Amino acid sequence: MTQLDELMKNSLATIQDLTQSRSVIGQIRDTLIVHGLWASATPVSRLFDRMSCEIMLTGLDAAGKTTLLEKYMSQSSGTNIVAAIPLIGLHVEGVRCGSTLFYGMDIGGGRRKFHMKLERRFFQACDAAVMIIDCWDRDRLPEAEEELLRIVLAPEGLKHGAPLLILVNKQRLQRNPHSQPTLHKPISCWEVEHHIGKSLDQWHYKFVETDAITGDGIVDAFKWLQSALKGRAEDALQKETGSPVDEKQQHVSLA
Ligand SMILES: Nc1nc2c(ncn2[C@@H]2O[C@H](COP(=O)(O)OP(=O)(O)O)[C@@H](O)[C@H]2O)c(=O)[nH]1
Ligand SMILES: [Mg+2]
């Protein structure tokens, strides 16, 4: 195992431990949720609480990752997000949703090759990725697209065939025209897809316009992700056992 792999493993393990050990009540609640004895907190967390997978939310800073984790994936009010910062220049946070772990990680901003390698390892360890783009951040759109291709979809990045959800976020944000020297229009899904769609040919992906504050598009976007993950897990199981998966099977493990 290389030094990078070890660093990555240790930091993910730290987040997993921290999210497990935050409180006894939290642990009891997670156990009840996994066994269907407690309703999960939000429509999005309900989609994932009885699955067992790891999902990376990523994007340039201020795109809306922490907002999504706090508002939609967290199982209770108040912040359940834990942060592990084992390395200078890389910030990874996590929140547990039943048996599923969501991570948040900033990318971009001119880091060293070492950081990029490490970031790719994080994606490799996950079952799906969610890329969040601020629809008003037109100046950094090329950077966001470049990062997506270089980090997430690189051969040693996200596992091949893993679902990729791209959220073009902050669609309902009202911009004050006086604060902007040039009045931009928000970036649309179509625009991003037009730029990078060709590079995504081999991937199972979906673009959705969302707003993490109003909730527009969020539940539908994550419904797609849940169903893509379920489909992938069922395909894998079918390949292994040679028989179709029982439709009623609730607990989907991608480990
Ligand atoms: N209006 C609006 N504001 C958002 C949205 N998502 C995030 N924000 C705001 O954008 C800022 C940065 O969000 P944050 O979640 O911290 O971004 P992160 O750096 O990607 O974690 C915060 O002030 C959020 O309240 C959105 O969809 N709509
Ligand atoms: Mg954040």
JSON list of C-alpha atoms in Angstrom, two decimals, residues 33-228:
[
{"chain": "A", "resi": 33, "resn": "ILE", "atom": "CA", "xyz": [-33.42, 3.44, 10.92]},
{"chain": "A", "resi": 34, "resn": "VAL", "atom": "CA", "xyz": [-31.46, 0.62, 9.28]},
{"chain": "A", "resi": 35, "resn": "HIS", "atom": "CA", "xyz": [-34.01, -1.88, 10.63]},
{"chain": "A", "resi": 36, "resn": "GLY", "atom": "CA", "xyz": [-36.95, 0.21, 9.41]},
{"chain": "A", "resi": 37, "resn": "LEU", "atom": "CA", "xyz": [-38.08, 1.09, 12.93]},
{"chain": "A", "resi": 38, "resn": "TRP", "atom": "CA", "xyz": [-37.48, 4.83, 12.72]},
{"chain": "A", "resi": 39, "resn": "ALA", "atom": "CA", "xyz": [-38.37, 7.21, 9.92]},
{"chain": "A", "resi": 40, "resn": "SER", "atom": "CA", "xyz": [-35.39, 9.08, 8.60]},
{"chain": "A", "resi": 41, "resn": "ALA", "atom": "CA", "xyz": [-35.27, 12.86, 8.79]},
{"chain": "A", "resi": 42, "resn": "THR", "atom": "CA", "xyz": [-35.57, 14.22, 5.26]},
{"chain": "A", "resi": 43, "resn": "PRO", "atom": "CA", "xyz": [-36.90, 12.90, 1.94]},
{"chain": "A", "resi": 44, "resn": "VAL", "atom": "CA", "xyz": [-33.30, 12.61, 0.72]},
{"chain": "A", "resi": 45, "resn": "SER", "atom": "CA", "xyz": [-31.93, 10.87, 3.80]},
{"chain": "A", "resi": 46, "resn": "ARG", "atom": "CA", "xyz": [-34.87, 8.45, 3.60]},
{"chain": "A", "resi": 47, "resn": "LEU", "atom": "CA", "xyz": [-33.64, 7.37, 0.17]},
{"chain": "A", "resi": 48, "resn": "PHE", "atom": "CA", "xyz": [-30.24, 6.31, 1.47]},
{"chain": "A", "resi": 49, "resn": "ASP", "atom": "CA", "xyz": [-30.57, 5.39, 5.12]},
{"chain": "A", "resi": 50, "resn": "ARG", "atom": "CA", "xyz": [-31.10, 1.69, 4.45]},
{"chain": "A", "resi": 51, "resn": "MET", "atom": "CA", "xyz": [-28.47, 1.38, 1.77]},
{"chain": "A", "resi": 52, "resn": "SER", "atom": "CA", "xyz": [-24.84, 0.82, 2.56]},
{"chain": "A", "resi": 53, "resn": "CYS", "atom": "CA", "xyz": [-22.64, 2.96, 0.39]},
{"chain": "A", "resi": 54, "resn": "GLU", "atom": "CA", "xyz": [-20.24, 5.88, 0.31]},
{"chain": "A", "resi": 55, "resn": "ILE", "atom": "CA", "xyz": [-20.97, 8.94, -1.77]},
{"chain": "A", "resi": 56, "resn": "MET", "atom": "CA", "xyz": [-18.64, 11.85, -2.47]},
{"chain": "A", "resi": 57, "resn": "LEU", "atom": "CA", "xyz": [-20.05, 15.35, -2.89]},
{"chain": "A", "resi": 58, "resn": "THR", "atom": "CA", "xyz": [-17.54, 17.53, -4.60]},
{"chain": "A", "resi": 59, "resn": "GLY", "atom": "CA", "xyz": [-17.12, 20.85, -6.38]},
{"chain": "A", "resi": 60, "resn": "LEU", "atom": "CA", "xyz": [-15.32, 24.16, -6.12]},
{"chain": "A", "resi": 61, "resn": "ASP", "atom": "CA", "xyz": [-15.61, 26.02, -2.82]},
{"chain": "A", "resi": 62, "resn": "ALA", "atom": "CA", "xyz": [-18.96, 27.74, -2.10]},
{"chain": "A", "resi": 63, "resn": "ALA", "atom": "CA", "xyz": [-20.87, 25.58, -4.61]},
{"chain": "A", "resi": 64, "resn": "GLY", "atom": "CA", "xyz": [-23.19, 24.30, -1.85]},
{"chain": "A", "resi": 65, "resn": "LYS", "atom": "CA", "xyz": [-21.70, 21.01, -0.56]},
{"chain": "A", "resi": 66, "resn": "THR", "atom": "CA", "xyz": [-21.95, 21.74, 3.15]},
{"chain": "A", "resi": 67, "resn": "THR", "atom": "CA", "xyz": [-25.46, 23.14, 2.72]},
{"chain": "A", "resi": 68, "resn": "LEU", "atom": "CA", "xyz": [-26.57, 19.92, 1.04]},
{"chain": "A", "resi": 69, "resn": "LEU", "atom": "CA", "xyz": [-24.95, 17.72, 3.69]},
{"chain": "A", "resi": 70, "resn": "GLU", "atom": "CA", "xyz": [-26.50, 19.69, 6.55]},
{"chain": "A", "resi": 71, "resn": "LYS", "atom": "CA", "xyz": [-29.94, 20.23, 5.10]},
{"chain": "A", "resi": 72, "resn": "TYR", "atom": "CA", "xyz": [-30.65, 16.96, 3.30]},
{"chain": "A", "resi": 73, "resn": "MET", "atom": "CA", "xyz": [-28.33, 14.16, 4.41]},
{"chain": "A", "resi": 74, "resn": "SER", "atom": "CA", "xyz": [-28.15, 14.89, 8.11]},
{"chain": "A", "resi": 75, "resn": "GLN", "atom": "CA", "xyz": [-30.42, 12.74, 10.24]},
{"chain": "A", "resi": 76, "resn": "SER", "atom": "CA", "xyz": [-31.24, 15.33, 12.86]},
{"chain": "A", "resi": 77, "resn": "SER", "atom": "CA", "xyz": [-31.24, 19.06, 13.27]},
{"chain": "A", "resi": 78, "resn": "GLY", "atom": "CA", "xyz": [-28.04, 20.68, 14.44]},
{"chain": "A", "resi": 79, "resn": "THR", "atom": "CA", "xyz": [-24.83, 19.90, 12.71]},
{"chain": "A", "resi": 80, "resn": "ASN", "atom": "CA", "xyz": [-23.82, 16.26, 12.51]},
{"chain": "A", "resi": 81, "resn": "ILE", "atom": "CA", "xyz": [-21.04, 16.97, 10.09]},
{"chain": "A", "resi": 82, "resn": "VAL", "atom": "CA", "xyz": [-17.60, 15.90, 11.13]},
{"chain": "A", "resi": 83, "resn": "ALA", "atom": "CA", "xyz": [-14.42, 17.10, 9.51]},
{"chain": "A", "resi": 84, "resn": "ALA", "atom": "CA", "xyz": [-11.15, 15.28, 9.16]},
{"chain": "A", "resi": 85, "resn": "ILE", "atom": "CA", "xyz": [-8.27, 17.41, 8.01]},
{"chain": "A", "resi": 86, "resn": "PRO", "atom": "CA", "xyz": [-5.26, 15.16, 8.04]},
{"chain": "A", "resi": 87, "resn": "LEU", "atom": "CA", "xyz": [-3.41, 17.12, 5.39]},
{"chain": "A", "resi": 88, "resn": "ILE", "atom": "CA", "xyz": [-2.75, 20.76, 4.70]},
{"chain": "A", "resi": 89, "resn": "GLY", "atom": "CA", "xyz": [-4.76, 21.84, 1.69]},
{"chain": "A", "resi": 90, "resn": "LEU", "atom": "CA", "xyz": [-7.38, 19.11, 1.68]},
{"chain": "A", "resi": 91, "resn": "HIS", "atom": "CA", "xyz": [-10.65, 19.42, 3.52]},
{"chain": "A", "resi": 92, "resn": "VAL", "atom": "CA", "xyz": [-12.91, 16.40, 3.75]},
{"chain": "A", "resi": 93, "resn": "GLU", "atom": "CA", "xyz": [-16.10, 16.35, 5.81]},
{"chain": "A", "resi": 94, "resn": "GLY", "atom": "CA", "xyz": [-18.63, 13.63, 6.36]},
{"chain": "A", "resi": 95, "resn": "VAL", "atom": "CA", "xyz": [-22.13, 12.91, 7.58]},
{"chain": "A", "resi": 96, "resn": "ARG", "atom": "CA", "xyz": [-23.77, 9.57, 8.29]},
{"chain": "A", "resi": 97, "resn": "CYS", "atom": "CA", "xyz": [-27.20, 8.78, 7.00]},
{"chain": "A", "resi": 98, "resn": "GLY", "atom": "CA", "xyz": [-28.16, 5.35, 8.38]},
{"chain": "A", "resi": 99, "resn": "SER", "atom": "CA", "xyz": [-25.60, 2.99, 6.84]},
{"chain": "A", "resi": 100, "resn": "THR", "atom": "CA", "xyz": [-24.63, 5.39, 4.09]},
{"chain": "A", "resi": 101, "resn": "LEU", "atom": "CA", "xyz": [-21.79, 7.86, 4.42]},
{"chain": "A", "resi": 102, "resn": "PHE", "atom": "CA", "xyz": [-21.72, 11.12, 2.53]},
{"chain": "A", "resi": 103, "resn": "TYR", "atom": "CA", "xyz": [-18.43, 12.96, 2.20]},
{"chain": "A", "resi": 104, "resn": "GLY", "atom": "CA", "xyz": [-17.86, 16.52, 1.07]},
{"chain": "A", "resi": 105, "resn": "MET", "atom": "CA", "xyz": [-14.60, 17.60, -0.53]},
{"chain": "A", "resi": 106, "resn": "ASP", "atom": "CA", "xyz": [-13.52, 20.87, -2.16]},
{"chain": "A", "resi": 107, "resn": "ILE", "atom": "CA", "xyz": [-11.61, 20.54, -5.38]},
{"chain": "A", "resi": 108, "resn": "GLY", "atom": "CA", "xyz": [-9.94, 23.22, -7.49]},
{"chain": "A", "resi": 109, "resn": "GLY", "atom": "CA", "xyz": [-7.81, 26.16, -6.53]},
{"chain": "A", "resi": 110, "resn": "GLY", "atom": "CA", "xyz": [-4.43, 25.23, -7.99]},
{"chain": "A", "resi": 111, "resn": "ARG", "atom": "CA", "xyz": [-3.14, 22.47, -5.76]},
{"chain": "A", "resi": 112, "resn": "ARG", "atom": "CA", "xyz": [-0.07, 20.32, -6.10]},
{"chain": "A", "resi": 113, "resn": "LYS", "atom": "CA", "xyz": [-0.01, 17.08, -8.04]},
{"chain": "A", "resi": 114, "resn": "PHE", "atom": "CA", "xyz": [0.22, 15.28, -4.74]},
{"chain": "A", "resi": 115, "resn": "HIS", "atom": "CA", "xyz": [-3.19, 16.63, -3.67]},
{"chain": "A", "resi": 116, "resn": "MET", "atom": "CA", "xyz": [-4.78, 15.69, -6.97]},
{"chain": "A", "resi": 117, "resn": "LYS", "atom": "CA", "xyz": [-3.49, 12.14, -6.66]},
{"chain": "A", "resi": 118, "resn": "LEU", "atom": "CA", "xyz": [-4.85, 11.94, -3.16]},
{"chain": "A", "resi": 119, "resn": "GLU", "atom": "CA", "xyz": [-8.22, 13.33, -4.24]},
{"chain": "A", "resi": 120, "resn": "ARG", "atom": "CA", "xyz": [-8.50, 10.69, -6.94]},
{"chain": "A", "resi": 121, "resn": "ARG", "atom": "CA", "xyz": [-7.94, 8.01, -4.31]},
{"chain": "A", "resi": 122, "resn": "PHE", "atom": "CA", "xyz": [-10.89, 9.38, -2.35]},
{"chain": "A", "resi": 123, "resn": "PHE", "atom": "CA", "xyz": [-13.13, 9.05, -5.38]},
{"chain": "A", "resi": 124, "resn": "GLN", "atom": "CA", "xyz": [-11.87, 5.53, -5.97]},
{"chain": "A", "resi": 125, "resn": "ALA", "atom": "CA", "xyz": [-13.07, 4.58, -2.50]},
{"chain": "A", "resi": 126, "resn": "CYS", "atom": "CA", "xyz": [-16.61, 5.83, -3.18]},
{"chain": "A", "resi": 127, "resn": "ASP", "atom": "CA", "xyz": [-19.59, 4.20, -4.91]},
{"chain": "A", "resi": 128, "resn": "ALA", "atom": "CA", "xyz": [-20.88, 7.38, -6.55]},
{"chain": "A", "resi": 129, "resn": "ALA", "atom": "CA", "xyz": [-19.97, 11.04, -6.96]},
{"chain": "A", "resi": 130, "resn": "VAL", "atom": "CA", "xyz": [-22.05, 14.19, -6.94]},
{"chain": "A", "resi": 131, "resn": "MET", "atom": "CA", "xyz": [-20.43, 17.21, -8.59]},
{"chain": "A", "resi": 132, "resn": "ILE", "atom": "CA", "xyz": [-21.93, 20.55, -7.56]},
{"chain": "A", "resi": 133, "resn": "ILE", "atom": "CA", "xyz": [-21.54, 23.61, -9.75]},
{"chain": "A", "resi": 134, "resn": "ASP", "atom": "CA", "xyz": [-22.62, 27.13, -8.75]},
{"chain": "A", "resi": 135, "resn": "CYS", "atom": "CA", "xyz": [-24.74, 28.30, -11.68]},
{"chain": "A", "resi": 136, "resn": "TRP", "atom": "CA", "xyz": [-23.65, 31.90, -11.08]},
{"chain": "A", "resi": 137, "resn": "ASP", "atom": "CA", "xyz": [-19.95, 31.12, -11.08]},
{"chain": "A", "resi": 138, "resn": "ARG", "atom": "CA", "xyz": [-19.47, 31.46, -14.80]},
{"chain": "A", "resi": 139, "resn": "ASP", "atom": "CA", "xyz": [-15.87, 32.59, -14.43]},
{"chain": "A", "resi": 140, "resn": "ARG", "atom": "CA", "xyz": [-14.88, 29.33, -12.77]},
{"chain": "A", "resi": 141, "resn": "LEU", "atom": "CA", "xyz": [-16.98, 27.01, -14.93]},
{"chain": "A", "resi": 142, "resn": "PRO", "atom": "CA", "xyz": [-13.95, 25.96, -17.03]},
{"chain": "A", "resi": 143, "resn": "GLU", "atom": "CA", "xyz": [-12.07, 25.17, -13.81]},
{"chain": "A", "resi": 144, "resn": "ALA", "atom": "CA", "xyz": [-14.99, 23.11, -12.46]},
{"chain": "A", "resi": 145, "resn": "GLU", "atom": "CA", "xyz": [-15.24, 21.16, -15.71]},
{"chain": "A", "resi": 146, "resn": "GLU", "atom": "CA", "xyz": [-11.51, 20.59, -15.88]},
{"chain": "A", "resi": 147, "resn": "GLU", "atom": "CA", "xyz": [-11.45, 19.32, -12.31]},
{"chain": "A", "resi": 148, "resn": "LEU", "atom": "CA", "xyz": [-14.32, 16.96, -13.01]},
{"chain": "A", "resi": 149, "resn": "LEU", "atom": "CA", "xyz": [-12.48, 15.41, -15.91]},
{"chain": "A", "resi": 150, "resn": "ARG", "atom": "CA", "xyz": [-9.06, 15.42, -14.25]},
{"chain": "A", "resi": 151, "resn": "ILE", "atom": "CA", "xyz": [-9.96, 14.22, -10.77]},
{"chain": "A", "resi": 152, "resn": "VAL", "atom": "CA", "xyz": [-13.26, 12.42, -10.83]},
{"chain": "A", "resi": 153, "resn": "LEU", "atom": "CA", "xyz": [-13.24, 10.77, -14.24]},
{"chain": "A", "resi": 154, "resn": "ALA", "atom": "CA", "xyz": [-9.49, 10.09, -14.47]},
{"chain": "A", "resi": 155, "resn": "PRO", "atom": "CA", "xyz": [-8.64, 6.38, -14.91]},
{"chain": "A", "resi": 156, "resn": "GLU", "atom": "CA", "xyz": [-7.57, 6.16, -11.27]},
{"chain": "A", "resi": 157, "resn": "GLY", "atom": "CA", "xyz": [-10.50, 8.30, -10.05]},
{"chain": "A", "resi": 158, "resn": "LEU", "atom": "CA", "xyz": [-14.15, 7.25, -9.61]},
{"chain": "A", "resi": 159, "resn": "LYS", "atom": "CA", "xyz": [-14.78, 3.52, -10.15]},
{"chain": "A", "resi": 160, "resn": "HIS", "atom": "CA", "xyz": [-15.73, 2.81, -13.71]},
{"chain": "A", "resi": 161, "resn": "GLY", "atom": "CA", "xyz": [-19.49, 2.74, -14.20]},
{"chain": "A", "resi": 162, "resn": "ALA", "atom": "CA", "xyz": [-20.20, 4.37, -10.84]},
{"chain": "A", "resi": 163, "resn": "PRO", "atom": "CA", "xyz": [-23.09, 6.86, -11.09]},
{"chain": "A", "resi": 164, "resn": "LEU", "atom": "CA", "xyz": [-22.22, 10.52, -11.43]},
{"chain": "A", "resi": 165, "resn": "LEU", "atom": "CA", "xyz": [-24.78, 13.19, -10.57]},
{"chain": "A", "resi": 166, "resn": "ILE", "atom": "CA", "xyz": [-24.03, 16.75, -11.67]},
{"chain": "A", "resi": 167, "resn": "LEU", "atom": "CA", "xyz": [-26.01, 19.46, -9.87]},
{"chain": "A", "resi": 168, "resn": "VAL", "atom": "CA", "xyz": [-26.07, 22.90, -11.40]},
{"chain": "A", "resi": 169, "resn": "ASN", "atom": "CA", "xyz": [-26.99, 24.59, -8.14]},
{"chain": "A", "resi": 170, "resn": "LYS", "atom": "CA", "xyz": [-28.25, 27.95, -6.80]},
{"chain": "A", "resi": 171, "resn": "GLN", "atom": "CA", "xyz": [-30.79, 28.28, -9.61]},
{"chain": "A", "resi": 172, "resn": "ARG", "atom": "CA", "xyz": [-33.19, 30.35, -7.49]},
{"chain": "A", "resi": 173, "resn": "LEU", "atom": "CA", "xyz": [-30.60, 32.73, -6.12]},
{"chain": "A", "resi": 174, "resn": "GLN", "atom": "CA", "xyz": [-31.60, 36.30, -6.99]},
{"chain": "A", "resi": 175, "resn": "ARG", "atom": "CA", "xyz": [-28.55, 38.28, -7.97]},
{"chain": "A", "resi": 176, "resn": "ASN", "atom": "CA", "xyz": [-28.43, 41.96, -7.21]},
{"chain": "A", "resi": 177, "resn": "PRO", "atom": "CA", "xyz": [-27.64, 43.55, -10.58]},
{"chain": "A", "resi": 178, "resn": "HIS", "atom": "CA", "xyz": [-25.86, 46.42, -8.82]},
{"chain": "A", "resi": 179, "resn": "SER", "atom": "CA", "xyz": [-23.34, 44.09, -7.20]},
{"chain": "A", "resi": 180, "resn": "GLN", "atom": "CA", "xyz": [-22.31, 42.58, -10.53]},
{"chain": "A", "resi": 181, "resn": "PRO", "atom": "CA", "xyz": [-20.37, 44.57, -13.08]},
{"chain": "A", "resi": 182, "resn": "THR", "atom": "CA", "xyz": [-21.72, 42.30, -15.81]},
{"chain": "A", "resi": 183, "resn": "LEU", "atom": "CA", "xyz": [-25.17, 40.82, -15.49]},
{"chain": "A", "resi": 184, "resn": "HIS", "atom": "CA", "xyz": [-24.78, 37.08, -16.08]},
{"chain": "A", "resi": 185, "resn": "LYS", "atom": "CA", "xyz": [-27.47, 34.59, -16.78]},
{"chain": "A", "resi": 186, "resn": "PRO", "atom": "CA", "xyz": [-27.33, 31.46, -14.62]},
{"chain": "A", "resi": 187, "resn": "ILE", "atom": "CA", "xyz": [-25.55, 28.50, -16.17]},
{"chain": "A", "resi": 188, "resn": "SER", "atom": "CA", "xyz": [-27.99, 25.82, -17.33]},
{"chain": "A", "resi": 189, "resn": "CYS", "atom": "CA", "xyz": [-27.61, 22.04, -17.35]},
{"chain": "A", "resi": 190, "resn": "TRP", "atom": "CA", "xyz": [-27.66, 22.15, -21.09]},
{"chain": "A", "resi": 191, "resn": "GLU", "atom": "CA", "xyz": [-24.63, 24.46, -21.17]},
{"chain": "A", "resi": 192, "resn": "VAL", "atom": "CA", "xyz": [-22.52, 22.22, -18.94]},
{"chain": "A", "resi": 193, "resn": "GLU", "atom": "CA", "xyz": [-23.62, 19.11, -20.79]},
{"chain": "A", "resi": 194, "resn": "HIS", "atom": "CA", "xyz": [-22.76, 20.78, -24.07]},
{"chain": "A", "resi": 195, "resn": "HIS", "atom": "CA", "xyz": [-19.20, 21.41, -22.82]},
{"chain": "A", "resi": 196, "resn": "ILE", "atom": "CA", "xyz": [-18.41, 18.09, -21.20]},
{"chain": "A", "resi": 197, "resn": "GLY", "atom": "CA", "xyz": [-21.12, 15.69, -22.36]},
{"chain": "A", "resi": 198, "resn": "LYS", "atom": "CA", "xyz": [-18.81, 14.05, -24.90]},
{"chain": "A", "resi": 199, "resn": "SER", "atom": "CA", "xyz": [-16.26, 13.21, -22.21]},
{"chain": "A", "resi": 200, "resn": "LEU", "atom": "CA", "xyz": [-18.98, 11.49, -20.20]},
{"chain": "A", "resi": 201, "resn": "ASP", "atom": "CA", "xyz": [-19.91, 8.98, -22.88]},
{"chain": "A", "resi": 202, "resn": "GLN", "atom": "CA", "xyz": [-18.74, 6.02, -20.85]},
{"chain": "A", "resi": 203, "resn": "TRP", "atom": "CA", "xyz": [-20.41, 7.12, -17.64]},
{"chain": "A", "resi": 204, "resn": "HIS", "atom": "CA", "xyz": [-23.79, 6.70, -16.06]},
{"chain": "A", "resi": 205, "resn": "TYR", "atom": "CA", "xyz": [-24.54, 10.35, -15.40]},
{"chain": "A", "resi": 206, "resn": "LYS", "atom": "CA", "xyz": [-27.32, 12.86, -14.96]},
{"chain": "A", "resi": 207, "resn": "PHE", "atom": "CA", "xyz": [-27.44, 16.65, -14.92]},
{"chain": "A", "resi": 208, "resn": "VAL", "atom": "CA", "xyz": [-30.02, 18.40, -12.73]},
{"chain": "A", "resi": 209, "resn": "GLU", "atom": "CA", "xyz": [-30.70, 22.07, -12.05]},
{"chain": "A", "resi": 210, "resn": "THR", "atom": "CA", "xyz": [-31.14, 22.51, -8.30]},
{"chain": "A", "resi": 211, "resn": "ASP", "atom": "CA", "xyz": [-31.37, 24.98, -5.49]},
{"chain": "A", "resi": 212, "resn": "ALA", "atom": "CA", "xyz": [-30.21, 23.76, -2.11]},
{"chain": "A", "resi": 213, "resn": "ILE", "atom": "CA", "xyz": [-31.98, 26.56, -0.25]},
{"chain": "A", "resi": 214, "resn": "THR", "atom": "CA", "xyz": [-35.45, 26.23, -1.80]},
{"chain": "A", "resi": 215, "resn": "GLY", "atom": "CA", "xyz": [-35.02, 22.47, -2.43]},
{"chain": "A", "resi": 216, "resn": "ASP", "atom": "CA", "xyz": [-35.89, 22.72, -6.13]},
{"chain": "A", "resi": 217, "resn": "GLY", "atom": "CA", "xyz": [-34.75, 19.61, -7.99]},
{"chain": "A", "resi": 218, "resn": "ILE", "atom": "CA", "xyz": [-32.95, 18.07, -5.02]},
{"chain": "A", "resi": 219, "resn": "VAL", "atom": "CA", "xyz": [-35.21, 15.12, -4.23]},
{"chain": "A", "resi": 220, "resn": "ASP", "atom": "CA", "xyz": [-35.57, 14.09, -7.87]},
{"chain": "A", "resi": 221, "resn": "ALA", "atom": "CA", "xyz": [-31.81, 14.33, -8.38]},
{"chain": "A", "resi": 222, "resn": "PHE", "atom": "CA", "xyz": [-31.09, 12.06, -5.43]},
{"chain": "A", "resi": 223, "resn": "LYS", "atom": "CA", "xyz": [-33.89, 9.68, -6.39]},
{"chain": "A", "resi": 224, "resn": "TRP", "atom": "CA", "xyz": [-32.04, 9.14, -9.65]},
{"chain": "A", "resi": 225, "resn": "LEU", "atom": "CA", "xyz": [-28.80, 8.53, -7.74]},
{"chain": "A", "resi": 226, "resn": "GLN", "atom": "CA", "xyz": [-30.42, 6.06, -5.37]},
{"chain": "A", "resi": 227, "resn": "SER", "atom": "CA", "xyz": [-31.98, 4.14, -8.20]},
{"chain": "A", "resi": 228, "resn": "ALA", "atom": "CA", "xyz": [-28.69, 4.10, -10.16]}
]
